[in-house]
């Protein structure tokens, strides 16, 4: 073996595909039912889109981006997430002049140079939604509901929601001052990363996974005590809509999320089906990002979910059938002449929507019937010199073993009749 996929990048093999298809189908269908339209942005952007949008001091930008100079000497970055690109596209195509509220969704690969582990890879896939143009707390509640509905439509039963508000930048400034004042004398107890964060990004200390850091932060000041009237009312609005929708949530005052653009609402959705799990979905409001990119102040809110994590969970819970489709018809052939007829027959049947396969390995009739079984074919059509001579084929029901003759003059109608009824 000479070549392997790069570390942290994996193949999605055909046997895993039914899960991926199920996720894609549900995402598209639930997103459409909420009136979100698909957008596809390029897999890479100029580096500053993410550096500015996501924030220079975030882990994503400072440690995890795949950045390189292209042949023209421009710094390019493989997208680590899609929100910054969506906002870039929103401004580039002047959506602010076309519609008051843009509701978009996306599905696709993202890239982060992280330590690979279960549910965390360097190329991973996200589905996500962004609603740009309204600060209505009902829209935050809609996005949260949408994120949950996608998961429940896939069969997840216990979906949990962590909710917080991190206020506006001025709330946060007051809060961060007090947080730093509280942490400074306790600095020695923090992990080395958090000691550095105390100057670069103190908010991130709140969701450090290190137990000692958590212990220290637990008794510190709480962001929701610092919300201004506007942010408080907004947060109350979001909670009241969620209550109305009977969506349970846990208030997590230390949930800040790892990207700098967030304002007000932040949330994470996780599964309780398999106990403690990383977030399946993360999101929140980003009311200042459009302005940061040079647009007029335009409030926005969104989320994204990781498909690998979701597929792992669905596989473990066996929530989606592991096989899909199956073959309608296997055409078994005996000699060159019948093979030529089979090529034509297969093509015509595929045109009317039947999944059809034939032999390319010079197998015996017995061997071909074995393949028909392996492909889970409902029927096998047997075509040999005798059938061609009589202008007919033998149609065998693979479950019952019953065989009937079908005339080659109107086989399409007869086969369709048998298979589709
Ligand atoms: P995020 O929390 O960085 O948010 O990522 C969202 C989700 O993507 C995570 O909850 C996780 O399921 C998945 N994910 C992230 N990194 C990896 C990885 N290395 N391997 C596998 N899965 C991963 C965002 O990306 C924001 N853009 C979400 C957003 C949209 N906020 C507002 N709008």
GROMACS .gro file of C-alpha atoms and ligand atoms in nm, residues 81-83 106 112 114 119-121 124 126 129-130 257 259 261-262 279-284 286 302-306 309, ligand 1:
model
   63
   81UNK     CA    1  -1.702   2.727   0.878
   82UNK     CA    2  -1.965   2.884   0.653
   83UNK     CA    3  -2.108   3.186   0.838
  106UNK     CA    4  -2.595   2.498   0.332
  112UNK     CA    5  -0.996   2.264   1.060
  114UNK     CA    6  -0.756   1.981   1.486
  119UNK     CA    7  -1.646   1.283   1.588
  120UNK     CA    8  -1.370   1.535   1.525
  121UNK     CA    9  -1.180   1.544   1.198
  124UNK     CA   10  -1.570   1.743   0.830
  126UNK     CA   11  -2.164   2.072   0.828
  129UNK     CA   12  -2.873   2.780   0.841
  130UNK     CA   13  -2.831   3.156   0.847
  257UNK     CA   14  -1.885   2.941   2.198
  259UNK     CA   15  -1.612   3.220   1.749
  261UNK     CA   16  -1.883   3.713   1.601
  262UNK     CA   17  -2.151   3.610   1.849
  279UNK     CA   18  -2.234   1.932   2.060
  280UNK     CA   19  -2.417   1.813   1.751
  281UNK     CA   20  -2.517   2.169   1.666
  282UNK     CA   21  -2.383   2.510   1.768
  283UNK     CA   22  -2.514   2.852   1.684
  284UNK     CA   23  -2.619   3.196   1.786
  286UNK     CA   24  -2.414   3.764   1.513
  302UNK     CA   25  -2.772   3.094   1.257
  303UNK     CA   26  -2.639   2.754   1.348
  304UNK     CA   27  -2.438   2.464   1.208
  305UNK     CA   28  -2.431   2.094   1.286
  306UNK     CA   29  -2.161   1.835   1.225
  309UNK     CA   30  -2.099   1.320   1.459
  422LIG     P1   31  -1.907   2.545   1.547
  422LIG     O1   32  -1.957   2.523   1.686
  422LIG     O2   33  -1.763   2.578   1.531
  422LIG     O3   34  -1.997   2.659   1.484
  422LIG     O4   35  -1.938   2.418   1.460
  422LIG     C1   36  -2.071   2.367   1.453
  422LIG     C2   37  -2.071   2.217   1.459
  422LIG     O5   38  -1.984   2.165   1.359
  422LIG     C3   39  -2.019   2.158   1.589
  422LIG     O6   40  -2.120   2.156   1.686
  422LIG     C4   41  -1.982   2.017   1.544
  422LIG     O7   42  -2.096   1.935   1.539
  422LIG     C5   43  -1.930   2.041   1.404
  422LIG     N1   44  -1.783   2.047   1.404
  422LIG     C6   45  -1.704   2.152   1.431
  422LIG     N2   46  -1.574   2.117   1.420
  422LIG     C7   47  -1.570   1.987   1.386
  422LIG     C8   48  -1.466   1.893   1.357
  422LIG     N3   49  -1.338   1.927   1.361
  422LIG     N4   50  -1.501   1.765   1.324
  422LIG     C9   51  -1.630   1.730   1.319
  422LIG     N5   52  -1.733   1.814   1.343
  422LIG    C10   53  -1.704   1.941   1.377
  422LIG    C11   54  -1.984   2.706   1.356
  422LIG     O8   55  -1.917   2.655   1.271
  422LIG    C12   56  -2.070   2.827   1.328
  422LIG     N6   57  -2.046   2.869   1.189
  422LIG    C13   58  -2.217   2.796   1.350
  422LIG    C14   59  -2.303   2.915   1.325
  422LIG    C15   60  -2.375   2.940   1.211
  422LIG     N7   61  -2.324   3.015   1.407
  422LIG    C16   62  -2.405   3.104   1.350
  422LIG     N8   63  -2.434   3.058   1.230
   0.00000   0.00000   0.00000
